[in-house]
Tab-separated table of C-alpha atoms in Angstrom:
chain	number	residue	atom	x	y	z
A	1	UNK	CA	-23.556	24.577	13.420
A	2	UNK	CA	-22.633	21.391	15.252
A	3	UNK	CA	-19.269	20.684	16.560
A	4	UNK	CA	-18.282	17.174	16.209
A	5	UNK	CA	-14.980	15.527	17.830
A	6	UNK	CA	-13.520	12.425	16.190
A	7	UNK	CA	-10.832	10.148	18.084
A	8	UNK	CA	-8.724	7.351	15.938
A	9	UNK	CA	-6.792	4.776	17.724
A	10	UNK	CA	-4.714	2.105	16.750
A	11	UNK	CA	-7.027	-1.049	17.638
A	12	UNK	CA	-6.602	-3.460	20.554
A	13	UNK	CA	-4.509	-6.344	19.608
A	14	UNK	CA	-2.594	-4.782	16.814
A	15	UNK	CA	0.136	-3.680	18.009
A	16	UNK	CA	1.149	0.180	18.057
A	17	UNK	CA	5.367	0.956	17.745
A	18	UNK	CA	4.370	4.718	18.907
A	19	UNK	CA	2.533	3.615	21.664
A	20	UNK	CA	5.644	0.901	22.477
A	21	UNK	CA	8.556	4.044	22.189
A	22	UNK	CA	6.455	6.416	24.386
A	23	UNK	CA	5.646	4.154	26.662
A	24	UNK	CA	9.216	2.603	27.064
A	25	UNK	CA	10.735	6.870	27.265
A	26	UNK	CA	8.402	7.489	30.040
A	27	UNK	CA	9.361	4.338	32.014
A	28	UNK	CA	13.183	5.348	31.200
A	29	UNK	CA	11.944	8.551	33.181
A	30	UNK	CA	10.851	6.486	36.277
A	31	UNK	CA	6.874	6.743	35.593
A	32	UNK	CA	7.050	2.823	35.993
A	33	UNK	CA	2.874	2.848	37.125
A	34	UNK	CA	2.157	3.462	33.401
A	35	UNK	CA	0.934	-0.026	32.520
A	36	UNK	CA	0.594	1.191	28.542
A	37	UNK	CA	0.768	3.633	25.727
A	38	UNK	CA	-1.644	3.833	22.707
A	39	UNK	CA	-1.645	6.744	20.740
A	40	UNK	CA	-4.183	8.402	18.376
A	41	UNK	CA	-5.701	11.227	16.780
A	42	UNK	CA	-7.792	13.722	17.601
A	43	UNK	CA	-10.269	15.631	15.029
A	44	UNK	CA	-12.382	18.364	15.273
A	45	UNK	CA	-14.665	18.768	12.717
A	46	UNK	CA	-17.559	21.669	12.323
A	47	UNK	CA	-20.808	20.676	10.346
A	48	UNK	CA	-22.939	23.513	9.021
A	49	UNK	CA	-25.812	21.409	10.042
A	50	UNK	CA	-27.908	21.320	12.622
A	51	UNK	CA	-29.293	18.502	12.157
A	52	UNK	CA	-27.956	15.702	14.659
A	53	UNK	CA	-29.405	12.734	13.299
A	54	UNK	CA	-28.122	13.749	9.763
A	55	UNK	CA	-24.746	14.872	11.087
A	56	UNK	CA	-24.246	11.722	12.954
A	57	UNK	CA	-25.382	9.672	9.940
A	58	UNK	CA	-22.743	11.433	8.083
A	59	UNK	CA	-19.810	11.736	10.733
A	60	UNK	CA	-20.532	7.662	10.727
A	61	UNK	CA	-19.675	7.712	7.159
A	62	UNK	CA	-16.716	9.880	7.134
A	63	UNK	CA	-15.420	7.334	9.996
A	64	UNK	CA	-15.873	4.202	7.515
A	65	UNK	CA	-14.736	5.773	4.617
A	66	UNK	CA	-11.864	7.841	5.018
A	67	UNK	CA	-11.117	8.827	8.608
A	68	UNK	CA	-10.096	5.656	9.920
A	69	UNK	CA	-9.057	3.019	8.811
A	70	UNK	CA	-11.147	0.031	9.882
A	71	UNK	CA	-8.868	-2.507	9.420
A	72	UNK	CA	-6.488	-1.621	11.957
A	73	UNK	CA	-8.019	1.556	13.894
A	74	UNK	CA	-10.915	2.231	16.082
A	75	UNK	CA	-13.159	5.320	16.158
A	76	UNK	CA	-15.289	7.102	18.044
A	77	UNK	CA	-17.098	10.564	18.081
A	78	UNK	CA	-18.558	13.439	20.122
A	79	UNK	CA	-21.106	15.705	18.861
A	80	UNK	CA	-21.790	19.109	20.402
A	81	UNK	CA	-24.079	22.043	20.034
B	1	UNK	CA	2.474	-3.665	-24.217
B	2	UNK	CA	1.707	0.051	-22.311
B	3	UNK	CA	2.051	0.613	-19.482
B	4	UNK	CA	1.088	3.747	-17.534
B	5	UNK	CA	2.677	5.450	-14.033
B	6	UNK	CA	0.216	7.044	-12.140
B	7	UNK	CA	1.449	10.044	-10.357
B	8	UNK	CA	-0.260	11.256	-7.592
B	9	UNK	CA	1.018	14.736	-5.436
B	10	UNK	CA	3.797	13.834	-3.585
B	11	UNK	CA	4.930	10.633	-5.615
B	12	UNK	CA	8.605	10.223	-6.072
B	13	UNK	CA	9.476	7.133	-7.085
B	14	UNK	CA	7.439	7.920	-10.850
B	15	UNK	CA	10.726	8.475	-12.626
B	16	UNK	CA	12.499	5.490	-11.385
B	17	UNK	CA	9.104	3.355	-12.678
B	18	UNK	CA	9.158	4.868	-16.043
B	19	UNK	CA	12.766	3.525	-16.576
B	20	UNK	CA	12.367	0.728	-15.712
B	21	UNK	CA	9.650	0.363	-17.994
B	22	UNK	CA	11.810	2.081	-20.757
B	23	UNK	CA	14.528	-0.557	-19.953
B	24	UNK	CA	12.770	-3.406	-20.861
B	25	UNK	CA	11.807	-1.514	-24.090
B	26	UNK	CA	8.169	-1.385	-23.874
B	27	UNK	CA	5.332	2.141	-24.207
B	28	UNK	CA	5.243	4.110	-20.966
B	29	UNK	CA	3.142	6.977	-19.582
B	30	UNK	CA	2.970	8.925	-16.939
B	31	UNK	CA	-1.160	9.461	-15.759
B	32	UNK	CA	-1.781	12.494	-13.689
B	33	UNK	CA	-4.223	11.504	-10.547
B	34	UNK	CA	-6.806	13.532	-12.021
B	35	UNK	CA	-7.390	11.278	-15.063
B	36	UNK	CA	-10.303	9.758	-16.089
B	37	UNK	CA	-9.437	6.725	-18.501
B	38	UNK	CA	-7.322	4.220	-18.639
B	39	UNK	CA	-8.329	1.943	-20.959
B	40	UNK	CA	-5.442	2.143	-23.591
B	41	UNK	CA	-3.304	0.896	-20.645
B	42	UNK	CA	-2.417	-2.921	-20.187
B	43	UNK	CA	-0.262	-2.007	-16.908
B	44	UNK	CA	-0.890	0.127	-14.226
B	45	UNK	CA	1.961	0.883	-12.138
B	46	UNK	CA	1.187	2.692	-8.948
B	47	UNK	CA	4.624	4.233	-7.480
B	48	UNK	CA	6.619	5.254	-4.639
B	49	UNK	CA	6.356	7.969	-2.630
B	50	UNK	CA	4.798	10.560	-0.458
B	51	UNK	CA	1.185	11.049	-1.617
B	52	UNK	CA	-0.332	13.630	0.105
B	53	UNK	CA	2.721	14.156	2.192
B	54	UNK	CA	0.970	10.690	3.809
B	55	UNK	CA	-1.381	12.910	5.631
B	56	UNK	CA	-4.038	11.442	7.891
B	57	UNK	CA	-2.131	7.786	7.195
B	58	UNK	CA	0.216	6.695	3.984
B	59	UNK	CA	-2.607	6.158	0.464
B	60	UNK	CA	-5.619	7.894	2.526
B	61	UNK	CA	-6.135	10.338	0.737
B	62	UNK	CA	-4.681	9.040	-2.814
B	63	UNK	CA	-7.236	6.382	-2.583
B	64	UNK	CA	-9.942	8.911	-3.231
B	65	UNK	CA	-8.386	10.329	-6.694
B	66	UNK	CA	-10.682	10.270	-9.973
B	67	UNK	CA	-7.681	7.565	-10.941
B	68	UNK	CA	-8.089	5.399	-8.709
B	69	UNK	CA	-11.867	4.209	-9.792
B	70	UNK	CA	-10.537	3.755	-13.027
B	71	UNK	CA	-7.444	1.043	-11.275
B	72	UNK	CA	-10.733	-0.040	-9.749
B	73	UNK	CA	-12.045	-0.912	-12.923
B	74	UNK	CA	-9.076	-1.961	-14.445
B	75	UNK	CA	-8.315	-4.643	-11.813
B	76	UNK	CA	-11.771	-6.133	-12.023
B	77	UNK	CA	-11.081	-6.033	-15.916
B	78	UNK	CA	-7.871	-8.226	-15.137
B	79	UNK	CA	-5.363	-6.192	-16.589
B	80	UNK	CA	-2.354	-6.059	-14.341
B	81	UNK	CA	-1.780	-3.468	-11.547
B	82	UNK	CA	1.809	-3.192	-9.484
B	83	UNK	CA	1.588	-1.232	-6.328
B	84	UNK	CA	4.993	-0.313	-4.906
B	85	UNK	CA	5.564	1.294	-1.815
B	86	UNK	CA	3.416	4.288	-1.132
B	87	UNK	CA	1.564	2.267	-4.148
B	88	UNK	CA	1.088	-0.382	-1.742
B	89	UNK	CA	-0.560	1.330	0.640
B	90	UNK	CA	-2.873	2.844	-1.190
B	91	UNK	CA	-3.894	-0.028	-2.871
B	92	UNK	CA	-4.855	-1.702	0.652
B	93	UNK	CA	-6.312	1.832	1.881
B	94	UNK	CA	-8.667	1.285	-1.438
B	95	UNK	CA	-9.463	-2.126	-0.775
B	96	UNK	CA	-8.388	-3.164	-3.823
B	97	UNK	CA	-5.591	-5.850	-1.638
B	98	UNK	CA	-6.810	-6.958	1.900
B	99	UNK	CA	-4.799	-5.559	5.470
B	100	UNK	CA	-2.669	-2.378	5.823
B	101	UNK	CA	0.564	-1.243	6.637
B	102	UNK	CA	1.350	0.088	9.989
B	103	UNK	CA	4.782	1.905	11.636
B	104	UNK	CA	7.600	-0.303	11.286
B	105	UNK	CA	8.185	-1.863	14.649
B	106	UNK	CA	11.851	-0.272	14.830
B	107	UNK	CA	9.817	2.991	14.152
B	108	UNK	CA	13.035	4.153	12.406
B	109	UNK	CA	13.054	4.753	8.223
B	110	UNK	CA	14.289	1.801	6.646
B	111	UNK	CA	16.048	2.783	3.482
B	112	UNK	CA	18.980	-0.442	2.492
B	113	UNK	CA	18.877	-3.865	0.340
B	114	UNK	CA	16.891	-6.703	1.361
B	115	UNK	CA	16.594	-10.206	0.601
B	116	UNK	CA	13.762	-11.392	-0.654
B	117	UNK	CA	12.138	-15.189	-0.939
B	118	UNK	CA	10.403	-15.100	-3.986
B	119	UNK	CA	7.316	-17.572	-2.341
B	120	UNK	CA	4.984	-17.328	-5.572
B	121	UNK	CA	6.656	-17.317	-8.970
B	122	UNK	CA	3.495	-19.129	-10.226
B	123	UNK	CA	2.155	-15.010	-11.409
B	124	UNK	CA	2.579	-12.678	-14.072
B	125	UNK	CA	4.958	-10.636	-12.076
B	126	UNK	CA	6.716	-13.041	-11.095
B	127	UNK	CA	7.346	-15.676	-13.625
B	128	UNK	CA	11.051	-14.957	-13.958
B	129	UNK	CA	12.312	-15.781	-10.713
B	130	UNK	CA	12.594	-19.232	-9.517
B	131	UNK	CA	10.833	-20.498	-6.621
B	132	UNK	CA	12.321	-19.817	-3.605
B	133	UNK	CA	14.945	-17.740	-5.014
B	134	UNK	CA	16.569	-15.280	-2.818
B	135	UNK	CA	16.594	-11.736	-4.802
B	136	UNK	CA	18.011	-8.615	-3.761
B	137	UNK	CA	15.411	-5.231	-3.766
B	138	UNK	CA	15.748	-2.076	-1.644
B	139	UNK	CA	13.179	-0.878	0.599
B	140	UNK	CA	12.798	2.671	1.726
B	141	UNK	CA	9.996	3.118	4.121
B	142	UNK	CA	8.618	4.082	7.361
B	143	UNK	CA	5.571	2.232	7.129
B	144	UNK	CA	5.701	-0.954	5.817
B	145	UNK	CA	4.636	-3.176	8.601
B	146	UNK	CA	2.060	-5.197	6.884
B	147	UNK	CA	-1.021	-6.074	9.151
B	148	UNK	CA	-3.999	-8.353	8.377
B	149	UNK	CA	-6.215	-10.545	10.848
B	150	UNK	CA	-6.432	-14.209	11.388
B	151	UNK	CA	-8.681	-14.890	8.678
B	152	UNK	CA	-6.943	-13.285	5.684
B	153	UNK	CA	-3.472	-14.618	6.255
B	154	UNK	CA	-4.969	-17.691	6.366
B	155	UNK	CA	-6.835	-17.079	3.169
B	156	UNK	CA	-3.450	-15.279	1.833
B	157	UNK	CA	-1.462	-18.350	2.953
B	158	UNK	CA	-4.115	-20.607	1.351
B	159	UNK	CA	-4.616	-19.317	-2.413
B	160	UNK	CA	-0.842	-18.518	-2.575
B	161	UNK	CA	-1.156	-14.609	-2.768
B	162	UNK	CA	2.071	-13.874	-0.095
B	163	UNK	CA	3.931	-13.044	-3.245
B	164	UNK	CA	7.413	-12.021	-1.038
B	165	UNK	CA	8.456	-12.955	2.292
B	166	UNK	CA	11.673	-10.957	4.386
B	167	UNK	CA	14.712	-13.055	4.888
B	168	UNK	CA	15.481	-10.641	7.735
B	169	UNK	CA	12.156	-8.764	8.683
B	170	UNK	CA	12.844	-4.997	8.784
B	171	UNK	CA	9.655	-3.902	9.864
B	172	UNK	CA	7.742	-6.029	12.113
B	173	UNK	CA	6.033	-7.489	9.336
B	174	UNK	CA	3.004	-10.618	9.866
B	175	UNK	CA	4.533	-13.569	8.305
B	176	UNK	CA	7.403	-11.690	7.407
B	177	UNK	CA	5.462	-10.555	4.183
B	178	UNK	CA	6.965	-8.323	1.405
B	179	UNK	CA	4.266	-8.337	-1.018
B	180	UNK	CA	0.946	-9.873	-1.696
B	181	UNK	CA	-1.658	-10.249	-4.817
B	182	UNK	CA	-5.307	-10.358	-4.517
B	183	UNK	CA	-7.307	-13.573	-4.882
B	184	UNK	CA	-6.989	-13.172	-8.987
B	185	UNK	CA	-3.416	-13.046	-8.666
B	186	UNK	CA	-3.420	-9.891	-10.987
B	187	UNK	CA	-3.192	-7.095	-8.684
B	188	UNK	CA	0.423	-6.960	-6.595
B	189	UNK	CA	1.496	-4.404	-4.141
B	190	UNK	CA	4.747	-4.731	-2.091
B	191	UNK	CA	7.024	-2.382	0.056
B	192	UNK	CA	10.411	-3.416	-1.651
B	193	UNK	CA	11.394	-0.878	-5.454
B	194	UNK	CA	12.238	-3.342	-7.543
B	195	UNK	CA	12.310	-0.102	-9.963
B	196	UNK	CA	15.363	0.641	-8.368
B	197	UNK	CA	17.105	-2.807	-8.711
B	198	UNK	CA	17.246	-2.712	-12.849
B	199	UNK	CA	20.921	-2.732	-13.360
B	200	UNK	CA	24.165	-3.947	-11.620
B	201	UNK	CA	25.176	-0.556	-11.370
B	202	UNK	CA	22.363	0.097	-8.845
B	203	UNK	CA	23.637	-2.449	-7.003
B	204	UNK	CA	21.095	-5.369	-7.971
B	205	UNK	CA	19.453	-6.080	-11.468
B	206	UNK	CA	16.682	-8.722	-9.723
B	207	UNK	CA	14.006	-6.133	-10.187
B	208	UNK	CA	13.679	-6.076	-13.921
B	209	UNK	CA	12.803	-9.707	-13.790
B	210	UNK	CA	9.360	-8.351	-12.785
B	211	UNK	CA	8.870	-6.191	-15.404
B	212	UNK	CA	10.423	-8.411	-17.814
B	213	UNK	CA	7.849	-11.194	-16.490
B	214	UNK	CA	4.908	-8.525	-16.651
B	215	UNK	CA	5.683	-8.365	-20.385
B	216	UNK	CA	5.676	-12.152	-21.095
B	217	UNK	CA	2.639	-12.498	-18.819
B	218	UNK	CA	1.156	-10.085	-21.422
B	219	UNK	CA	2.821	-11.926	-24.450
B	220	UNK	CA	1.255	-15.133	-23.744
B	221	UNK	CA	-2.331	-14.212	-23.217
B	222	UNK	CA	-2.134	-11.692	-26.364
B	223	UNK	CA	-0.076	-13.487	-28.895
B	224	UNK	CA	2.889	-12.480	-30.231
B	225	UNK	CA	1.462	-11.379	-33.568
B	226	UNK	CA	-1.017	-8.930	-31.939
B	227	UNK	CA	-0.072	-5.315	-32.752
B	228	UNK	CA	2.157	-3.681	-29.870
């Protein structure tokens, strides 16, 4: 079993409202040192595999095809185990 | 003409589509996600809504339905397809019309009347209007703040496919776009219902020009004397 971490973020140079509001509420707050906000998502994932050159061949493809959206996000994963 | 409503978990706007179709007196269906054929179909309207409860983003999920290989097919077979909404997005999360649609800027729900600048009326879905005209269509969205890179506005820009433009941009739109058609011109997705702007008494009847344009579109390139 391999345990395999995905992060989605919006991607520099599109511009990301949630990012924007959080980062405006914490300034409102007096945290003016934080210089920006992006916000993403965070999936874990377990692969009854342990096979890591499959399972990253196949984590890659879950990326393109469904988990993010390559047009406007980023992605990047961790695998463990 | 037939037309056909695909309806997807979580759509909402499927009964409003269906009258409208009704009202300009033409065949309507509704398709459940699951099916497999569309060809007795000359319309595919894909509606409103909250597919999937917009999990992971807005159309992510939706995109993957047995459908939506058959809208696939149906696009590349020219027949026309009208994304509205939640329709919208998913036709841009299945590729089938370039960018995406982000958080609105305001990140608030946008749910009023807008005015829209009908740039193209040289379509099938939009042959009604006049160019330039100003029309009146509701939007109701959280996410229709419509995103593409350098390249394809230019290439939107350049073969005419910005469809609608904002006259006051509610969402942080790129070129204050409304709605776009790919490069044939046949498939159209746009954030603005004009499903729900079919009679006065909803406020605005400029919607039905769409549909009613859909129809002649169809008229013209099947002959009148084909059997409907």
């Amino acid at each position: 079993m391999l345990k395999a971490t995905v992060y989605v973020t919006i991607k520099q140079g599109v511009l990301d409202p949630q990012g924007v509001a959080v980062q405006g509420a914490l300034h409102s707050m007096g945290f003016q040192e934080v210089e920006s906000v992006r916000i993403g998502k965070y999936m874990e994932l377990s692969l009854n595999t342990d096979n890591r050159e499959e399972a990253e061949r196949q984590l890659k493809a879950m990326c393109e095809k469904l988990l993010a959206n390559t047009v406007v996000e980023d992605y990047r994963y961790e695998l463990e185990g | 003409m037939k037309f056909a409503v695909l309806v997807f978990p979580g759509s909402n706007c499927d009964i409003d589509c269906y009258k409208a179709v009704e009202e300009v007196g033409e065949p309507v269906d509704y398709v459940w996600h699951t099916a497999t054929d569309l060809s007795a179909y000359d319309c595919i309207l894909v509606p409103g809504g909250f597919s999937y409860g917009d999990y992971l983003r807005c159309g992510a999920i939706s995109r993957f339905a047995p459908v939506m290989n058959e809208v696939a097919k149906a696009a590349e077979q020219g027949k026309y397809i009208l994304g509205i909404c939640n329709g919208f997005q998913i036709l841009t999360e299945a590729g089938l019309l370039p960018g995406a649609l982000l958080r609105n800027t305001s990140m608030k729900f946008r749910c009023h009347d807008t005015v829209l600048n009908v740039v193209n009326n040289q379509t099938p879905f939009t042959h009604d209007f006049a160019e330039n005209e100003e029309i009146i269509i509701p939007i109701a969205h959280g996410e229709g703040n419509y995103y593409c890179d350098e390249a394809t506005l230019k290439q939107l820009q350049q073969n005419n496919q910005i469809i609608f433009t904002y006259k006051d941009n509610p969402n942080g739109s790129l070129a204050d776009i409304a709605g776009i058609s790919n490069e044939q011109g046949n498939v159209v997705g746009m954030m603005p219902h004009p499903e729900r702007a079919v009679s006065e008494l909803l406020g605005s009847a400029d919607g039905k020009r769409m549909f009613t344009s859909i129809l002649k579109a169809w008229r013209d390139t099947h002959g009148t004397a084909s059997v409907r």
